[in-house]
Short mmCIF file of C-alpha atoms in Angstrom, two decimals:
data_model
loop_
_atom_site.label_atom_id
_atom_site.label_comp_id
_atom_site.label_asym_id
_atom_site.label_seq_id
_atom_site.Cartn_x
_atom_site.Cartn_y
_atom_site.Cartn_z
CA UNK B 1 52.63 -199.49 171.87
CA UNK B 2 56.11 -199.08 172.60
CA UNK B 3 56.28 -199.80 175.69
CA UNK B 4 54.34 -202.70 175.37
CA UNK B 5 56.30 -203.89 172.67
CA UNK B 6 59.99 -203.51 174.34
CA UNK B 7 58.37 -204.93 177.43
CA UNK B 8 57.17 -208.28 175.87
CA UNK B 9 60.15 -208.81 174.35
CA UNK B 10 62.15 -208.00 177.39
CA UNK B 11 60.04 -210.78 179.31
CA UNK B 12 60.81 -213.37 176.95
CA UNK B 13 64.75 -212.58 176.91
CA UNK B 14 64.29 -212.94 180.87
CA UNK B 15 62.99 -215.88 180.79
CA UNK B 16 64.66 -217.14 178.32
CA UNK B 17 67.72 -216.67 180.48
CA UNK B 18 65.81 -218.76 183.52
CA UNK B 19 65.97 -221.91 181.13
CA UNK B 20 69.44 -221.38 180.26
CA UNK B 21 70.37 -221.08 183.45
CA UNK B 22 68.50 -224.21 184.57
CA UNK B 23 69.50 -226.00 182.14
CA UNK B 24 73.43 -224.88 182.83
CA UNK B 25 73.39 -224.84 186.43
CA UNK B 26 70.90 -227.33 187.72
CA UNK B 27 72.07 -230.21 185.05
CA UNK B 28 75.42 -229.64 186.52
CA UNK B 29 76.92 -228.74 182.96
CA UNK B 30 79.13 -225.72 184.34
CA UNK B 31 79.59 -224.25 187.85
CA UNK B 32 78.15 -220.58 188.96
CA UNK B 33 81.53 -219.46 189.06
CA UNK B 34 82.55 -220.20 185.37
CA UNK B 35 79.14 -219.48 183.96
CA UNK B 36 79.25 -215.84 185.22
CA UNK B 37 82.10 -214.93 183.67
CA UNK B 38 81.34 -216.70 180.63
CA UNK B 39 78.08 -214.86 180.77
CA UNK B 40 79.66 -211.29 181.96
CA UNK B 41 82.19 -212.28 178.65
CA UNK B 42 80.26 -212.94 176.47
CA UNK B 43 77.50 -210.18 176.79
CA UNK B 44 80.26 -207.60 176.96
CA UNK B 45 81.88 -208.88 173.38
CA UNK B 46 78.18 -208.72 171.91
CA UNK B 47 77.19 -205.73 173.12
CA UNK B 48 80.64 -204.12 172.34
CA UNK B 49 80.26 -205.23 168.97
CA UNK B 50 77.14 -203.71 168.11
CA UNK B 51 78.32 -200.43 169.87
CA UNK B 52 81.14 -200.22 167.51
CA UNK B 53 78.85 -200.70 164.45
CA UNK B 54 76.36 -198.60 166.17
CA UNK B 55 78.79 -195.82 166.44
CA UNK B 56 80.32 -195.94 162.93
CA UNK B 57 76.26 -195.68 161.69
CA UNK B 58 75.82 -192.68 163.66
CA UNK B 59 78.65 -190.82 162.49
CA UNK B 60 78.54 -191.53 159.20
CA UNK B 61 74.90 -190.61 158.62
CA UNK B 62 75.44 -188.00 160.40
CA UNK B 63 78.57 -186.60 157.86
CA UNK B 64 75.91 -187.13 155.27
CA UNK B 65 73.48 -184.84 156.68
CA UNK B 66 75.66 -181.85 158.13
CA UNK B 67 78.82 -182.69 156.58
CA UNK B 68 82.54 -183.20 158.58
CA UNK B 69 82.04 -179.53 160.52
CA UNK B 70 78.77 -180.30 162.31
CA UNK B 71 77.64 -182.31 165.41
CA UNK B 72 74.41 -183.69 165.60
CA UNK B 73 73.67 -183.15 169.79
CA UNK B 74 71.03 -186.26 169.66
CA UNK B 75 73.77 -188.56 168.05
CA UNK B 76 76.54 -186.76 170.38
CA UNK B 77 73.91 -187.34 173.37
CA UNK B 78 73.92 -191.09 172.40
CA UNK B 79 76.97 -191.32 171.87
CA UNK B 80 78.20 -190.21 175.66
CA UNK B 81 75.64 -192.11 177.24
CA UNK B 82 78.14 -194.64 178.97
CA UNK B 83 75.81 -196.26 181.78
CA UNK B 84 78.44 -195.66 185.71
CA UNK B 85 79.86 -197.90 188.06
CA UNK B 86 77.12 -198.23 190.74
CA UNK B 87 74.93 -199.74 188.29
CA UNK B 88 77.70 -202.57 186.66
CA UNK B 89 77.85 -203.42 190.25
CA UNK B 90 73.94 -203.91 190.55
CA UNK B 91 75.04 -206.28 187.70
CA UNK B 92 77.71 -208.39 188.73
CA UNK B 93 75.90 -208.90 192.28
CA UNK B 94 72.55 -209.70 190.91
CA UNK B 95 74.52 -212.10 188.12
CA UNK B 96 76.98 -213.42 190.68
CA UNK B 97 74.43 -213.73 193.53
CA UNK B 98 72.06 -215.43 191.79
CA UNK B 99 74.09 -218.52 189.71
CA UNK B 100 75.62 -219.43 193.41
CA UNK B 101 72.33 -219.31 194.95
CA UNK B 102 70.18 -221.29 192.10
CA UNK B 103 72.63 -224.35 192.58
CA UNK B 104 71.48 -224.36 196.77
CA UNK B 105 68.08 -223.64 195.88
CA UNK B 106 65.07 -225.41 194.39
CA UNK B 107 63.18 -223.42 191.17
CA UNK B 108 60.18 -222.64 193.41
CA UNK B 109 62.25 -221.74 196.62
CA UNK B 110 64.24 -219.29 194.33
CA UNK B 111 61.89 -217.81 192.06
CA UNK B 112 59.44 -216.87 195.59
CA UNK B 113 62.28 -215.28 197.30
CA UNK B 114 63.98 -213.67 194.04
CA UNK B 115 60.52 -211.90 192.86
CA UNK B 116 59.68 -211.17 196.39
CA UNK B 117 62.86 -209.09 196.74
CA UNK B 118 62.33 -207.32 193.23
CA UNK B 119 58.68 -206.05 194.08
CA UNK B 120 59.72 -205.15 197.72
CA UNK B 121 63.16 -202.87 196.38
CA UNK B 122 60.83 -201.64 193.27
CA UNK B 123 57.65 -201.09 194.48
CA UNK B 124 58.73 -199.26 197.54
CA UNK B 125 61.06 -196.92 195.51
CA UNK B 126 58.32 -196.17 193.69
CA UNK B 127 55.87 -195.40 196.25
CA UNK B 128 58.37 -193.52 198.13
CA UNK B 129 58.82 -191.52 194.34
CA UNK B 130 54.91 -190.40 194.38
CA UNK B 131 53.70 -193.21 192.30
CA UNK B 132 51.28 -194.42 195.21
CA UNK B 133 48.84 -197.07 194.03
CA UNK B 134 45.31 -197.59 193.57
CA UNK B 135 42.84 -199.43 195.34
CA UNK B 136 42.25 -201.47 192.22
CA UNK B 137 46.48 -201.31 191.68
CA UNK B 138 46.88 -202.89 195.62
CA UNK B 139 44.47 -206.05 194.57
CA UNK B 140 45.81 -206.75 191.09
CA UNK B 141 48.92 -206.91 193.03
CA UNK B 142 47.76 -209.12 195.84
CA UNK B 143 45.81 -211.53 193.29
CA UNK B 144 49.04 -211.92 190.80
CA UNK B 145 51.00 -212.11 193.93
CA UNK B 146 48.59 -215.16 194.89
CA UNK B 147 48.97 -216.74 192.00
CA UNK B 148 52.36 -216.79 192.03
CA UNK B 149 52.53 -218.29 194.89
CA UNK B 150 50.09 -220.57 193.73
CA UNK B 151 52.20 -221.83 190.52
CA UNK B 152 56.03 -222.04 192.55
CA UNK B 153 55.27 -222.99 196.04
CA UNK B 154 54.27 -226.85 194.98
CA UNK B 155 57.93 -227.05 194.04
CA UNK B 156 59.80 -225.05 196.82
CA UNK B 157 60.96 -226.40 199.69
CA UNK B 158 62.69 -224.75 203.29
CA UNK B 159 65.72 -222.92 202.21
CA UNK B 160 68.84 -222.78 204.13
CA UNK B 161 69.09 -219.27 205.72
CA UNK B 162 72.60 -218.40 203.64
CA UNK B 163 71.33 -219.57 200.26
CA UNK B 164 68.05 -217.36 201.04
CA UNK B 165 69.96 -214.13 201.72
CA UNK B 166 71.99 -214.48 198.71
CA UNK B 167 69.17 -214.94 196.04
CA UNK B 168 67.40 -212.25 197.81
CA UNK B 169 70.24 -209.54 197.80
CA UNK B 170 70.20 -210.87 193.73
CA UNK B 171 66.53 -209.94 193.68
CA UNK B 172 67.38 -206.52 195.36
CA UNK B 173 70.23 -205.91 193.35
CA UNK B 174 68.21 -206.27 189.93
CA UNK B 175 65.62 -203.94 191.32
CA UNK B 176 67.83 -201.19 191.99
CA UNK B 177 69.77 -201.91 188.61
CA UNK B 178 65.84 -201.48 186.67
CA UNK B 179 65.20 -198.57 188.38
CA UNK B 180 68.89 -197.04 186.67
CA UNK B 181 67.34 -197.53 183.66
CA UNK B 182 64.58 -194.98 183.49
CA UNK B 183 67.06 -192.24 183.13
CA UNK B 184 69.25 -193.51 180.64
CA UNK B 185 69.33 -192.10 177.41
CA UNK B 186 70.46 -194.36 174.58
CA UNK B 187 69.71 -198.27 176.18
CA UNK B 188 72.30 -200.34 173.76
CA UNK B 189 76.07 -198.33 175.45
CA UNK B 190 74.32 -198.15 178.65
CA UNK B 191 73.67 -201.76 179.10
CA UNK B 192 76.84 -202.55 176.74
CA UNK B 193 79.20 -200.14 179.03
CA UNK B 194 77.48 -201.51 182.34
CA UNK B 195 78.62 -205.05 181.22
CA UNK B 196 82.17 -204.00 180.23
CA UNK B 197 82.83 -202.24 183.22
CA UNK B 198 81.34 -205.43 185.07
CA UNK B 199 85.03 -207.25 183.84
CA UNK B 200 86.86 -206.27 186.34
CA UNK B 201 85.29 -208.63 188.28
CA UNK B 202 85.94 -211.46 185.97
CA UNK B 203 89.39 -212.78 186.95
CA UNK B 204 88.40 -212.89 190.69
CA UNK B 205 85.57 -215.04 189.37
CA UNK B 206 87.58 -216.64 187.04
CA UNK B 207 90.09 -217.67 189.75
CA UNK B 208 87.60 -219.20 191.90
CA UNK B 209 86.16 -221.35 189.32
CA UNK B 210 89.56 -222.68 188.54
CA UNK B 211 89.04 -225.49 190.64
CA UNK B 212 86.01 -226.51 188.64
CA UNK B 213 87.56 -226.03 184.80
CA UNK B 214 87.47 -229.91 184.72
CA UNK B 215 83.67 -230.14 185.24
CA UNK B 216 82.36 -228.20 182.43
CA UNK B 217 81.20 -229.29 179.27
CA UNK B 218 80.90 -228.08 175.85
CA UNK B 219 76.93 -227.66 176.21
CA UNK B 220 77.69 -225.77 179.65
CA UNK B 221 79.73 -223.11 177.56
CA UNK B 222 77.16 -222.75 174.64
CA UNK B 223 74.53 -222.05 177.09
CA UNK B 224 76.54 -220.10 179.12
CA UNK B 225 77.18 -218.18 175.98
CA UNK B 226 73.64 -218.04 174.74
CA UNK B 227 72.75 -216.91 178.32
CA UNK B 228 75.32 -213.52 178.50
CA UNK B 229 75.03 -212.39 174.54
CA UNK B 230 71.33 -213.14 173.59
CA UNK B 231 69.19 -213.64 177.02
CA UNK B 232 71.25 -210.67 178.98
CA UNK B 233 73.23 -208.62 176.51
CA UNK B 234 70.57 -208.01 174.74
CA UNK B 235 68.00 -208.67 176.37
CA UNK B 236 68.83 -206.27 179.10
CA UNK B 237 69.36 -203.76 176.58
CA UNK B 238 65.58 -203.85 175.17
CA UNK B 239 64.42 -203.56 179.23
CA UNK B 240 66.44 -200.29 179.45
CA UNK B 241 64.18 -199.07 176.32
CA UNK B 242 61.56 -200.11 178.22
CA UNK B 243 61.86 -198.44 181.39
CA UNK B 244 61.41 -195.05 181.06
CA UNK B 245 58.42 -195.81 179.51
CA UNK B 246 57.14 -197.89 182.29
CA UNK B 247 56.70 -196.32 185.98
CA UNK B 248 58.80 -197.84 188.55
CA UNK B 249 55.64 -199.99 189.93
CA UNK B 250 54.38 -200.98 186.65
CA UNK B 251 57.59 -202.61 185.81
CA UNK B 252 57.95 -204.07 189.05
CA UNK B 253 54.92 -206.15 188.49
CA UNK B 254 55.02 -207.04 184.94
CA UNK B 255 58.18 -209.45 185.68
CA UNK B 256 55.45 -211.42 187.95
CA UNK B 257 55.19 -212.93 184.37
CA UNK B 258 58.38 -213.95 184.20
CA UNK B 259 57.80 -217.47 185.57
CA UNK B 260 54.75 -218.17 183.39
CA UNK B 261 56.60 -217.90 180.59
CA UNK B 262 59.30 -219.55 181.64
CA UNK B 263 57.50 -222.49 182.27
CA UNK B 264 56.05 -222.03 178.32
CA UNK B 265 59.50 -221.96 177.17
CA UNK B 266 60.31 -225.38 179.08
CA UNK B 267 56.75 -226.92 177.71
CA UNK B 268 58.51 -226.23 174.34
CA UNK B 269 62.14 -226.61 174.19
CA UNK B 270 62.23 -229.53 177.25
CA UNK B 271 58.77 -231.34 176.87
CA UNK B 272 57.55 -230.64 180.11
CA UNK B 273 54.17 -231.25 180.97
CA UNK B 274 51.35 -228.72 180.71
CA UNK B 275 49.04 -229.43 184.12
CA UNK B 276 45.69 -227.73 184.96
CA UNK B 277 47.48 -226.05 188.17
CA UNK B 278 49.71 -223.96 185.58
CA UNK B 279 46.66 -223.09 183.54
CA UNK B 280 44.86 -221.51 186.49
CA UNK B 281 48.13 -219.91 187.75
CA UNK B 282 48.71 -218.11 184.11
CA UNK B 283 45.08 -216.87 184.24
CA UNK B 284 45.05 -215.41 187.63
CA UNK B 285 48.98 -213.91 187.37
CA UNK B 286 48.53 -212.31 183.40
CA UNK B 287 45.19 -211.33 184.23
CA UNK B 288 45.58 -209.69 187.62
CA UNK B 289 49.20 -208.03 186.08
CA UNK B 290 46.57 -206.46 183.10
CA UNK B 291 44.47 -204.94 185.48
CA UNK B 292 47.10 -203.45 187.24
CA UNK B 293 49.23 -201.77 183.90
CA UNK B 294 45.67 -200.87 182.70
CA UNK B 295 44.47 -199.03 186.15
CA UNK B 296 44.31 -195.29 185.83
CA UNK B 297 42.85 -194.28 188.56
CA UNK B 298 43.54 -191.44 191.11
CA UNK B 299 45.29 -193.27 194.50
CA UNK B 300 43.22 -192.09 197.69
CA UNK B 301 44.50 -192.16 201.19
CA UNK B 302 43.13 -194.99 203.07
#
């Protein structure tokens, strides 16, 4: 229940974040330079915040219960979980990597080579981890696979070979950084030190976008904001708590979804239109990305 829980909600916050940044980027209300550090900013102040309070909490129930000359080890074990530096790089690349590249690329282009990337680095970690899959696991793939295809290649169009590589080392990049997660023990400092540590970045970001500081606007900032602290920050935080629940595969596929809801969020908040194509798309990705979480079976050599 958990995991299905955490993993819903972690779905939404992504694609939450794909309408921000469509709305920030491809409106031409802030450049990919200035948005990711707004967004690297801003998700590092949220998160730090709740830390802090998070941290007070802990030691303060914790005087309560064993008074001021006792530790508690699962509050100290939270406590030193601090996330390392291979994985805020995961993040900055994936973040960087992927504002640059959604201004050169249409939504379908992107979102075909940016999930194709993700299953590939996922899936085959997790295969080459002994989590083969079923006959049953191989088609549910295949079929959501289809359907996503189905729903984003009416809208994509040839890439240019640079913009291609970048989104795809973005895809890669987010892989590897959801795969970090499954080991990490308390998800809020993880993700919250993983973004702080992702600052040092920021001023070599911040000094390329200088040249672009008289193009944004004030709704470019809020969602820029909304993007780092709510859709990220947080967001990223509840995906940690879902990984180790998930294997490596299972949560591979389940961001097939990702686009589907998406496109829900932008039938609600932007009026777009709801068309037959997207209704048989939904059916065929949700359904076939059921089968697969739901498939217990034994995998079999071929």
């Amino acid at each position: 229940m958990k995991a299905a829980l955490f993993t819903t909600i972690a779905l939404i916050a992504f694609a939450a974040n794909s309408l921000l940044c469509r709305m920030a980027l491809a409106d031409g209300a802030i450049d990919a330079w200035n948005f990711t550090v707004i967004r690297l900013l801003s998700a590092a102040a949220c998160l730090g915040l709740i830390m802090l309070l998070q941290a007070y909490f802990l030691r303060r129930n914790r005087l309560r219960r064993n008074g001021p000359k006792q530790t508690g080890n699962t509050d100290k074990t939270v406590l030193q979980d601090t996330g390392d530096w291979f994985s805020s790089l995961c993040l900055v690349i994936y973040a960087l990597c992927f504002s640059v590249a959604y201004q050169a690329l249409d939504t379908g282009t992107g979102a075909l080579i940016l999930f194709a990337a993700v299953q590939l680095t996922m899936i085959g970690w997790g295969i080459y981890h002994k989590e083969p899959l079923t006959r049953v696991q191989w088609t549910a793939l295949l079929i959501a696979l289809i359907g996503f295809m189905y729903l984003m290649l009416p809208s994509a169009s040839m890439p240019s070979l640079s913009a291609a590589l970048i989104i795809a080392i973005s895809g890669s990049a987010w892989g590897i950084y959801s795969i970090r997660g499954k080991s990490c023990v308390s998800p809020l400092r993880t993700t919250g030190f993983n973004f702080i540590r992702s600052l040092i970045a920021v001023p070599i970001l911040a000094l390329i976008g200088m040249g672009y500081l008289n193009d944004i606007s004030m709704t470019g900032v809020i969602l820029s904001v909304a993007s780092g602290a709510i859709a990220s920050g947080i967001g990223y935080s509840i995906w940690y708590m879902a990984m180790p629940l998930l294997k490596t595969t299972q949560s591979a596929v389940v961001q097939l979804c990702v686009p589907v809801l998406a496109a829900l969020l932008g039938m609600i908040f932007l009026s777009e239109k709801l068309t037959l194509d997207f209704i048989i798309a939904s059916v065929v990705i949700l359904g076939a990305v059921l089968v697969f979480i739901l498939n217990k079976g034994q995998a079999r050599p071929y």
